[in-house]
Amino acid sequence: MRELEFDIGSILKLSVLDSLMVKSQQNLINRSIFNFVTITRSEGEEEVDVIVKVVERWYIWPVPILQFADRNINAWIEKRDLSRINFGVDLRVDNFRGRMEGLNVILQFGYDVKAELRWSIPYLTDDQVIGMYFDGGVQLNHTIAYQTVDNKEQFFTSTKGYAQQNHYSIVGLTLRPKFNFFHGIQLGFNHLTFQDTVLSLNPDFAYEDTDYNYFSLAYAFKLDFRDYKPYPLKGYYFDVSLGKMGFGFFNKDVNRISANASFDQYIKLYHRWFFAYNVAGQISNNNQQLPYFIKSGLGYHPNNIRGYELYVVDGQQIAIFKSNVKFEILPRTTFQINWIKSTKFRKSFIALYANLFFDMSYVSDVYTEELNPMANQLLYATGVGIDIITYYDLVLRLEYSINKQGYTGFFINFVSPI
């Protein structure tokens, strides 16, 4: 009922009600607790009944972890090192306690060891406006990136013990006063230790010690009018965030201030043709060179462009433009898998899109340009791809690209590019 944009007893024109029913359907499907939502109304002269039908998802997923100890699958494919694989289980409860809460318990072994607990509570108050979330755990890495040379991360692998250990905790508050508006503020704490061998490889990795404690504080605002969050075709999205890492309580060289902003727009051009673009940027303080382990730039989440999946461009200021034209090869088509008895899996859908894209970025770096030649120049890439979308928010992207430097490649991704 929180997601419906009308109330029982509302007095509305039928045309207005029809419009609000469409928006309410989008609100419900974007909560990611239903596979299908239909909203219809009965015909009446003075009163109408609104019927909402939903197909619930399966909420409890003991998801096996089989992932790569790299920034993305494409970076792992370049190395083809089977030892750089993590395995374990991520127990996800997507509608914990029936209140749209999210609970994650992660136990990971292999190349990197990780134990983590996440719990998000979107509705703390009766008006369902204020929420809260917690995140905490430990991550132990045998290998860490200690420097960037020729826009490739250089790695140190410890033969005895862990190269880096990170204990972390986060607590956050959320505020959703309207359907499409979101505010969030979070406080985090990290206890980070690493082997002193890293300092001999790169003295700029850290300046004070091999043991760091620091707080971080961040605020985010989001404005979301997308029709379907996992793979939008219409609408727009805007977010802005401000962050402060380090407050001088423990290690004075951890002192980073940053601001990020991003705007996406999705436009239906004609019939089965769609266009989307993204404009994003990041600014951060550059009055002092920060330790390498607080690195930022292009290639680190969430700042990336297609065609440069195998590279990182360290820097303090980032500008990004991404765009693509899509053709709907197969419209969203619903079908039944009759031999599956559960309604949570029997009804499914699939959609298929071809896309032509062009992305570009500029990264300003005032400290390591001699090691980082892709910095301080305009980078761009173009290519073609196929996107496959199905239920449970699954997106598969298969893309071929060529970038400014003439490097070509075939890449696999699992989220919408814009």
Short mmCIF file of C-alpha atoms in Angstrom, two decimals:
data_model
loop_
_atom_site.label_atom_id
_atom_site.label_comp_id
_atom_site.label_asym_id
_atom_site.label_seq_id
_atom_site.Cartn_x
_atom_site.Cartn_y
_atom_site.Cartn_z
CA MET A 1 0.00 0.00 0.00
CA ARG A 2 2.98 2.31 0.60
CA GLU A 3 3.80 2.18 -3.14
CA LEU A 4 0.32 3.03 -4.46
CA GLU A 5 -0.01 6.65 -5.58
CA PHE A 6 -3.71 6.78 -4.64
CA ASP A 7 -5.71 5.85 -1.54
CA ILE A 8 -8.95 4.06 -0.83
CA GLY A 9 -11.70 6.65 -1.11
CA SER A 10 -9.73 9.03 -3.34
CA ILE A 11 -11.82 11.16 -5.70
CA LEU A 12 -10.08 11.28 -9.08
CA LYS A 13 -10.77 11.64 -12.77
CA LEU A 14 -10.49 8.26 -14.47
CA SER A 15 -7.72 9.56 -16.72
CA VAL A 16 -5.74 10.65 -13.65
CA LEU A 17 -6.37 7.32 -11.95
CA ASP A 18 -5.12 5.42 -15.00
CA SER A 19 -1.92 7.44 -14.97
CA LEU A 20 -1.41 6.84 -11.25
CA MET A 21 -2.01 3.11 -11.74
CA VAL A 22 0.88 2.98 -14.23
CA LYS A 23 3.17 4.83 -11.80
CA SER A 24 2.07 2.57 -8.94
CA GLN A 25 2.87 -0.50 -11.01
CA GLN A 26 6.39 0.85 -11.65
CA ASN A 27 6.81 1.61 -7.93
CA LEU A 28 5.89 -1.95 -6.98
CA ILE A 29 8.05 -3.68 -9.59
CA ASN A 30 11.03 -1.50 -8.64
CA ARG A 31 10.85 -2.72 -5.03
CA SER A 32 12.33 -6.01 -6.35
CA ILE A 33 10.06 -8.26 -4.30
CA PHE A 34 7.66 -9.17 -7.15
CA ASN A 35 8.36 -10.75 -10.52
CA PHE A 36 5.13 -9.45 -12.06
CA VAL A 37 2.65 -6.72 -11.11
CA THR A 38 -0.64 -5.92 -12.84
CA ILE A 39 -3.07 -3.20 -11.76
CA THR A 40 -6.53 -3.01 -13.30
CA ARG A 41 -9.83 -1.34 -12.41
CA SER A 42 -13.48 -2.18 -12.73
CA GLU A 43 -15.89 0.02 -14.65
CA GLY A 44 -18.36 2.01 -12.59
CA GLU A 45 -20.29 5.24 -12.80
CA GLU A 46 -19.38 6.60 -9.37
CA GLU A 47 -17.06 4.05 -7.83
CA VAL A 48 -14.38 1.73 -9.17
CA ASP A 49 -12.51 -1.14 -7.63
CA VAL A 50 -8.76 -1.27 -8.23
CA ILE A 51 -7.35 -4.79 -8.41
CA VAL A 52 -3.65 -5.34 -7.78
CA LYS A 53 -2.24 -8.74 -8.68
CA VAL A 54 1.35 -9.68 -7.89
CA VAL A 55 3.55 -12.72 -8.42
CA GLU A 56 5.93 -12.88 -5.50
CA ARG A 57 9.57 -13.76 -5.88
CA TRP A 58 11.44 -16.48 -4.09
CA TYR A 59 13.19 -14.61 -1.32
CA ILE A 60 15.74 -16.98 0.24
CA TRP A 61 18.81 -17.57 -1.91
CA PRO A 62 21.89 -19.45 -0.68
CA VAL A 63 23.83 -18.09 -3.65
CA PRO A 64 27.08 -19.95 -4.37
CA ILE A 65 30.06 -17.60 -4.66
CA LEU A 66 32.33 -18.31 -7.59
CA GLN A 67 33.93 -15.02 -8.48
CA PHE A 68 37.19 -13.53 -9.61
CA ALA A 69 39.66 -11.62 -7.44
CA ASP A 70 39.75 -8.74 -9.94
CA ARG A 71 37.82 -5.55 -10.64
CA ASN A 72 35.62 -7.33 -13.21
CA ILE A 73 35.37 -10.59 -15.13
CA ASN A 74 37.17 -9.09 -18.12
CA ALA A 75 40.26 -8.22 -16.05
CA TRP A 76 40.33 -11.82 -14.77
CA ILE A 77 39.99 -13.26 -18.30
CA GLU A 78 43.09 -11.27 -19.31
CA LYS A 79 45.14 -13.02 -16.57
CA ARG A 80 43.44 -16.46 -16.86
CA ASP A 81 44.79 -17.41 -13.46
CA LEU A 82 42.59 -20.10 -11.94
CA SER A 83 44.16 -19.50 -8.52
CA ARG A 84 42.53 -16.02 -8.46
CA ILE A 85 39.07 -17.44 -7.76
CA ASN A 86 36.94 -17.00 -4.66
CA PHE A 87 34.29 -19.47 -3.54
CA GLY A 88 31.76 -19.65 -0.74
CA VAL A 89 28.12 -18.82 -0.11
CA ASP A 90 26.10 -15.61 0.06
CA LEU A 91 22.90 -16.28 1.98
CA ARG A 92 20.43 -13.65 0.79
CA VAL A 93 17.01 -13.09 2.30
CA ASP A 94 15.42 -10.43 0.11
CA ASN A 95 12.15 -9.94 2.01
CA PHE A 96 13.34 -10.67 5.52
CA ARG A 97 10.51 -10.71 8.10
CA GLY A 98 8.07 -9.88 5.26
CA ARG A 99 8.98 -6.17 5.55
CA MET A 100 11.14 -5.76 2.42
CA GLU A 101 14.21 -5.93 4.63
CA GLY A 102 17.39 -7.30 3.10
CA LEU A 103 19.66 -9.70 4.97
CA ASN A 104 23.01 -10.96 3.65
CA VAL A 105 25.39 -13.36 5.35
CA ILE A 106 28.56 -13.86 3.28
CA LEU A 107 31.17 -16.53 3.92
CA GLN A 108 33.89 -16.54 1.27
CA PHE A 109 37.08 -18.57 0.95
CA GLY A 110 39.76 -19.12 -1.67
CA TYR A 111 41.96 -16.33 -2.96
CA ASP A 112 40.34 -13.72 -0.71
CA VAL A 113 38.68 -14.62 2.60
CA LYS A 114 35.62 -12.65 3.61
CA ALA A 115 32.95 -12.75 6.31
CA GLU A 116 30.24 -10.10 6.18
CA LEU A 117 26.79 -9.36 7.58
CA ARG A 118 24.44 -6.82 5.97
CA TRP A 119 20.97 -5.90 7.18
CA SER A 120 18.83 -3.17 5.64
CA ILE A 121 15.56 -2.04 7.25
CA PRO A 122 13.70 0.32 4.89
CA TYR A 123 10.75 0.95 7.22
CA LEU A 124 11.49 1.90 10.83
CA THR A 125 8.52 4.21 11.36
CA ASP A 126 4.77 3.78 10.88
CA ASP A 127 4.73 6.20 7.94
CA GLN A 128 7.44 4.05 6.25
CA VAL A 129 9.66 7.03 5.54
CA ILE A 130 12.74 6.43 7.72
CA GLY A 131 14.97 3.38 7.41
CA MET A 132 18.30 2.06 8.61
CA TYR A 133 21.05 -0.33 7.54
CA PHE A 134 24.09 -2.06 9.00
CA ASP A 135 27.12 -3.61 7.34
CA GLY A 136 30.18 -5.12 8.94
CA GLY A 137 32.81 -7.74 8.39
CA VAL A 138 36.40 -8.66 7.68
CA GLN A 139 38.23 -9.20 4.39
CA LEU A 140 41.64 -10.87 4.13
CA ASN A 141 43.56 -10.53 0.86
CA HIS A 142 46.51 -12.63 -0.26
CA THR A 143 47.09 -10.21 -3.14
CA ILE A 144 46.64 -6.44 -3.35
CA ALA A 145 47.31 -3.80 -5.98
CA TYR A 146 50.23 -1.67 -4.77
CA GLN A 147 50.78 0.65 -7.79
CA THR A 148 49.45 1.59 -11.21
CA VAL A 149 51.94 1.41 -14.11
CA ASP A 150 50.90 1.98 -17.74
CA ASN A 151 47.31 2.08 -16.50
CA LYS A 152 47.48 -1.49 -15.23
CA GLU A 153 47.37 -2.41 -11.56
CA GLN A 154 50.55 -4.04 -10.28
CA PHE A 155 49.96 -6.78 -7.72
CA PHE A 156 51.84 -8.06 -4.69
CA THR A 157 51.14 -11.60 -3.55
CA SER A 158 52.12 -12.63 -0.05
CA THR A 159 53.62 -16.09 0.29
CA LYS A 160 53.22 -15.95 4.05
CA GLY A 161 50.04 -14.69 5.65
CA TYR A 162 47.76 -12.04 4.17
CA ALA A 163 49.00 -9.01 2.26
CA GLN A 164 46.14 -6.92 3.62
CA GLN A 165 43.48 -7.24 6.31
CA ASN A 166 40.46 -4.97 6.51
CA HIS A 167 37.93 -4.90 9.36
CA TYR A 168 35.03 -2.58 8.62
CA SER A 169 31.63 -1.50 9.90
CA ILE A 170 28.96 0.83 8.55
CA VAL A 171 25.72 2.20 9.97
CA GLY A 172 23.36 4.34 7.91
CA LEU A 173 20.02 6.14 8.01
CA THR A 174 17.70 6.50 5.01
CA LEU A 175 14.85 8.88 4.32
CA ARG A 176 12.29 8.34 1.54
CA PRO A 177 9.70 11.10 1.93
CA LYS A 178 8.20 10.57 -1.54
CA PHE A 179 8.05 7.72 -4.02
CA ASN A 180 10.99 8.87 -6.12
CA PHE A 181 13.14 10.74 -3.57
CA PHE A 182 15.81 9.17 -1.40
CA HIS A 183 18.28 10.55 1.15
CA GLY A 184 20.95 8.56 2.92
CA ILE A 185 23.71 9.27 5.40
CA GLN A 186 26.24 6.75 6.65
CA LEU A 187 29.11 6.53 9.10
CA GLY A 188 31.84 3.97 8.56
CA PHE A 189 34.95 2.77 10.33
CA ASN A 190 37.91 0.84 8.88
CA HIS A 191 40.83 -0.88 10.54
CA LEU A 192 43.33 -1.66 7.78
CA THR A 193 46.66 -3.43 8.07
CA PHE A 194 49.08 -4.56 5.37
CA GLN A 195 52.53 -6.10 5.13
CA ASP A 196 55.50 -3.74 5.09
CA THR A 197 56.79 -5.36 1.88
CA VAL A 198 54.22 -3.22 0.07
CA LEU A 199 56.01 -0.04 1.19
CA SER A 200 59.29 -1.23 -0.29
CA LEU A 201 57.52 -1.81 -3.61
CA ASN A 202 55.76 1.57 -3.55
CA PRO A 203 56.60 4.12 -0.83
CA ASP A 204 53.50 6.07 -1.86
CA PHE A 205 51.21 3.18 -0.93
CA ALA A 206 51.10 4.63 2.61
CA TYR A 207 53.07 7.29 4.47
CA GLU A 208 52.70 6.75 8.19
CA ASP A 209 52.50 3.09 9.08
CA THR A 210 51.25 -0.35 8.05
CA ASP A 211 48.28 0.01 10.40
CA TYR A 212 45.46 2.46 9.68
CA ASN A 213 42.25 3.37 11.50
CA TYR A 214 39.88 5.91 10.03
CA PHE A 215 36.26 7.03 10.04
CA SER A 216 34.28 8.00 6.95
CA LEU A 217 31.09 9.98 6.55
CA ALA A 218 28.92 10.19 3.44
CA TYR A 219 25.63 11.70 2.29
CA ALA A 220 23.69 10.72 -0.84
CA PHE A 221 20.57 12.04 -2.57
CA LYS A 222 18.78 10.15 -5.34
CA LEU A 223 15.95 11.11 -7.65
CA ASP A 224 14.63 8.05 -9.48
CA PHE A 225 11.99 8.17 -12.23
CA ARG A 226 13.07 5.08 -14.20
CA ASP A 227 10.42 2.70 -15.49
CA TYR A 228 12.43 -0.44 -14.59
CA LYS A 229 15.58 0.03 -12.51
CA PRO A 230 17.59 -3.02 -13.66
CA TYR A 231 17.20 -2.08 -17.35
CA PRO A 232 15.46 1.27 -17.93
CA LEU A 233 13.99 2.32 -21.27
CA LYS A 234 12.12 5.47 -20.21
CA GLY A 235 12.53 8.08 -17.51
CA TYR A 236 15.50 9.65 -15.77
CA TYR A 237 17.72 9.25 -12.72
CA PHE A 238 19.91 11.67 -10.77
CA ASP A 239 22.17 11.19 -7.79
CA VAL A 240 24.71 13.25 -5.92
CA SER A 241 26.94 12.24 -3.03
CA LEU A 242 29.41 13.93 -0.69
CA GLY A 243 32.04 12.01 1.24
CA LYS A 244 34.77 12.61 3.80
CA MET A 245 37.33 9.90 4.57
CA GLY A 246 39.45 10.45 7.66
CA PHE A 247 38.96 13.05 10.40
CA GLY A 248 42.48 13.21 11.85
CA PHE A 249 41.68 11.13 14.93
CA PHE A 250 44.16 8.38 14.06
CA ASN A 251 46.11 8.79 10.79
CA LYS A 252 46.47 12.32 9.46
CA ASP A 253 47.36 11.32 5.88
CA VAL A 254 43.91 9.78 5.42
CA ASN A 255 42.11 12.96 4.46
CA ARG A 256 39.96 12.71 1.35
CA ILE A 257 36.99 14.88 0.44
CA SER A 258 35.00 14.00 -2.66
CA ALA A 259 31.78 14.84 -4.46
CA ASN A 260 30.10 12.74 -7.14
CA ALA A 261 27.13 13.47 -9.39
CA SER A 262 25.43 11.46 -12.14
CA PHE A 263 22.45 12.03 -14.44
CA ASP A 264 20.84 9.42 -16.72
CA GLN A 265 18.04 9.93 -19.22
CA TYR A 266 16.17 7.25 -21.18
CA ILE A 267 14.18 8.19 -24.27
CA LYS A 268 11.95 6.20 -26.59
CA LEU A 269 12.80 7.50 -30.07
CA TYR A 270 10.36 5.67 -32.29
CA HIS A 271 8.56 2.34 -32.10
CA ARG A 272 11.35 -0.12 -31.13
CA TRP A 273 14.24 2.39 -31.03
CA PHE A 274 15.56 3.80 -27.74
CA PHE A 275 18.32 6.22 -26.71
CA ALA A 276 20.04 6.69 -23.35
CA TYR A 277 22.89 8.80 -22.06
CA ASN A 278 24.75 9.38 -18.81
CA VAL A 279 26.72 12.40 -17.64
CA ALA A 280 28.78 11.91 -14.49
CA GLY A 281 31.64 13.53 -12.64
CA GLN A 282 33.78 13.38 -9.56
CA ILE A 283 35.86 16.04 -7.86
CA SER A 284 38.16 15.50 -4.88
CA ASN A 285 40.81 17.41 -3.00
CA ASN A 286 44.24 17.46 -4.63
CA ASN A 287 46.10 19.71 -2.19
CA GLN A 288 48.04 16.68 -1.03
CA GLN A 289 48.93 13.30 -2.53
CA LEU A 290 46.88 10.68 -0.75
CA PRO A 291 48.13 7.16 -0.02
CA TYR A 292 47.71 4.79 -2.95
CA PHE A 293 45.33 2.52 -1.03
CA ILE A 294 42.77 5.37 -1.19
CA LYS A 295 43.03 5.38 -4.97
CA SER A 296 40.19 6.64 -7.15
CA GLY A 297 39.68 7.28 -10.80
CA LEU A 298 38.33 5.66 -13.93
CA GLY A 299 37.91 1.91 -13.67
CA TYR A 300 36.91 1.85 -10.00
CA HIS A 301 33.24 1.52 -9.10
CA PRO A 302 31.11 3.40 -10.02
CA ASN A 303 33.25 5.30 -12.56
CA ASN A 304 33.81 3.34 -15.76
CA ILE A 305 33.31 3.47 -19.50
CA ARG A 306 33.08 0.71 -22.08
CA GLY A 307 36.23 -0.14 -24.01
CA TYR A 308 38.47 0.44 -20.98
CA GLU A 309 37.45 -2.51 -18.83
CA LEU A 310 41.07 -3.72 -18.62
CA TYR A 311 42.54 -0.36 -17.57
CA VAL A 312 42.48 2.01 -14.62
CA VAL A 313 43.20 5.72 -14.79
CA ASP A 314 44.07 7.09 -11.37
CA GLY A 315 43.13 10.71 -10.78
CA GLN A 316 41.41 13.28 -8.63
CA GLN A 317 38.86 14.78 -11.05
CA ILE A 318 36.75 12.70 -13.46
CA ALA A 319 34.28 13.58 -16.22
CA ILE A 320 32.25 10.85 -17.99
CA PHE A 321 29.80 10.75 -20.88
CA LYS A 322 28.14 7.49 -21.96
CA SER A 323 25.53 6.93 -24.64
CA ASN A 324 23.86 4.18 -26.62
CA VAL A 325 21.14 3.63 -29.18
CA LYS A 326 19.12 0.44 -28.72
CA PHE A 327 16.94 -1.56 -31.04
CA GLU A 328 14.40 -3.90 -29.52
CA ILE A 329 15.01 -7.24 -31.25
CA LEU A 330 12.61 -9.12 -28.98
CA PRO A 331 10.11 -7.12 -26.92
CA ARG A 332 9.51 -8.23 -23.36
CA THR A 333 7.81 -11.58 -23.89
CA THR A 334 6.14 -13.49 -21.07
CA PHE A 335 5.97 -17.26 -21.11
CA GLN A 336 5.13 -20.17 -18.83
CA ILE A 337 7.43 -23.03 -17.88
CA ASN A 338 4.66 -25.54 -17.28
CA TRP A 339 6.75 -28.29 -15.67
CA ILE A 340 7.72 -25.91 -12.84
CA LYS A 341 5.03 -26.02 -10.17
CA SER A 342 5.98 -22.96 -8.11
CA THR A 343 4.37 -19.69 -9.24
CA LYS A 344 7.57 -17.92 -8.15
CA PHE A 345 9.44 -19.54 -11.06
CA ARG A 346 6.85 -20.81 -13.54
CA LYS A 347 6.04 -17.46 -15.11
CA SER A 348 9.03 -15.79 -16.75
CA PHE A 349 9.93 -13.23 -19.40
CA ILE A 350 12.78 -12.44 -21.77
CA ALA A 351 13.76 -9.40 -23.84
CA LEU A 352 16.58 -8.85 -26.31
CA TYR A 353 18.20 -5.58 -27.45
CA ALA A 354 20.96 -4.67 -29.88
CA ASN A 355 22.91 -1.53 -29.06
CA LEU A 356 25.46 0.82 -30.56
CA PHE A 357 27.40 2.82 -27.98
CA PHE A 358 29.87 5.68 -27.67
CA ASP A 359 31.54 6.56 -24.35
CA MET A 360 34.20 9.07 -23.38
CA SER A 361 35.97 10.29 -20.26
CA TYR A 362 38.63 12.69 -19.02
CA VAL A 363 40.63 12.08 -15.84
CA SER A 364 42.82 14.77 -14.30
CA ASP A 365 45.84 13.49 -12.37
CA VAL A 366 48.41 15.89 -10.89
CA TYR A 367 50.67 13.31 -9.22
CA THR A 368 51.35 10.16 -11.28
CA GLU A 369 50.95 11.22 -14.92
CA GLU A 370 54.37 9.75 -15.83
CA LEU A 371 53.17 6.30 -14.73
CA ASN A 372 49.59 6.86 -15.84
CA PRO A 373 49.72 7.96 -19.54
CA MET A 374 45.97 7.74 -20.12
CA ALA A 375 45.40 10.52 -17.58
CA ASN A 376 45.02 14.16 -18.66
CA GLN A 377 43.70 13.29 -22.12
CA LEU A 378 40.30 12.63 -23.65
CA LEU A 379 39.52 8.91 -23.81
CA TYR A 380 36.75 7.45 -25.94
CA ALA A 381 35.48 4.14 -27.25
CA THR A 382 32.69 2.81 -29.42
CA GLY A 383 31.22 -0.60 -30.09
CA VAL A 384 28.19 -2.82 -30.49
CA GLY A 385 26.50 -5.25 -28.18
CA ILE A 386 23.60 -7.53 -27.35
CA ASP A 387 21.66 -7.24 -24.07
CA ILE A 388 19.56 -10.08 -22.67
CA ILE A 389 17.09 -9.31 -19.87
CA THR A 390 14.98 -11.77 -17.91
CA TYR A 391 13.20 -12.07 -14.59
CA TYR A 392 14.81 -11.73 -11.15
CA ASP A 393 16.52 -8.60 -12.54
CA LEU A 394 19.00 -10.63 -14.58
CA VAL A 395 20.90 -8.67 -17.25
CA LEU A 396 23.57 -10.14 -19.54
CA ARG A 397 25.59 -7.84 -21.82
CA LEU A 398 27.83 -9.11 -24.60
CA GLU A 399 29.85 -6.30 -26.20
CA TYR A 400 32.63 -5.73 -28.69
CA SER A 401 34.47 -2.39 -28.52
CA ILE A 402 37.40 -0.41 -29.87
CA ASN A 403 38.94 2.47 -27.93
CA LYS A 404 41.03 5.54 -28.76
CA GLN A 405 44.31 3.61 -28.41
CA GLY A 406 43.08 1.10 -30.99
CA TYR A 407 42.63 -1.74 -28.50
CA THR A 408 39.72 -4.02 -29.27
CA GLY A 409 38.03 -6.61 -27.13
CA PHE A 410 34.97 -8.70 -26.37
CA PHE A 411 33.54 -8.04 -22.93
CA ILE A 412 30.90 -9.60 -20.66
CA ASN A 413 28.94 -7.64 -18.05
CA PHE A 414 25.95 -8.27 -15.81
CA VAL A 415 24.43 -4.83 -15.18
CA SER A 416 22.86 -2.20 -17.38
CA PRO A 417 25.56 0.13 -18.81
CA ILE A 418 23.53 3.28 -18.14
#
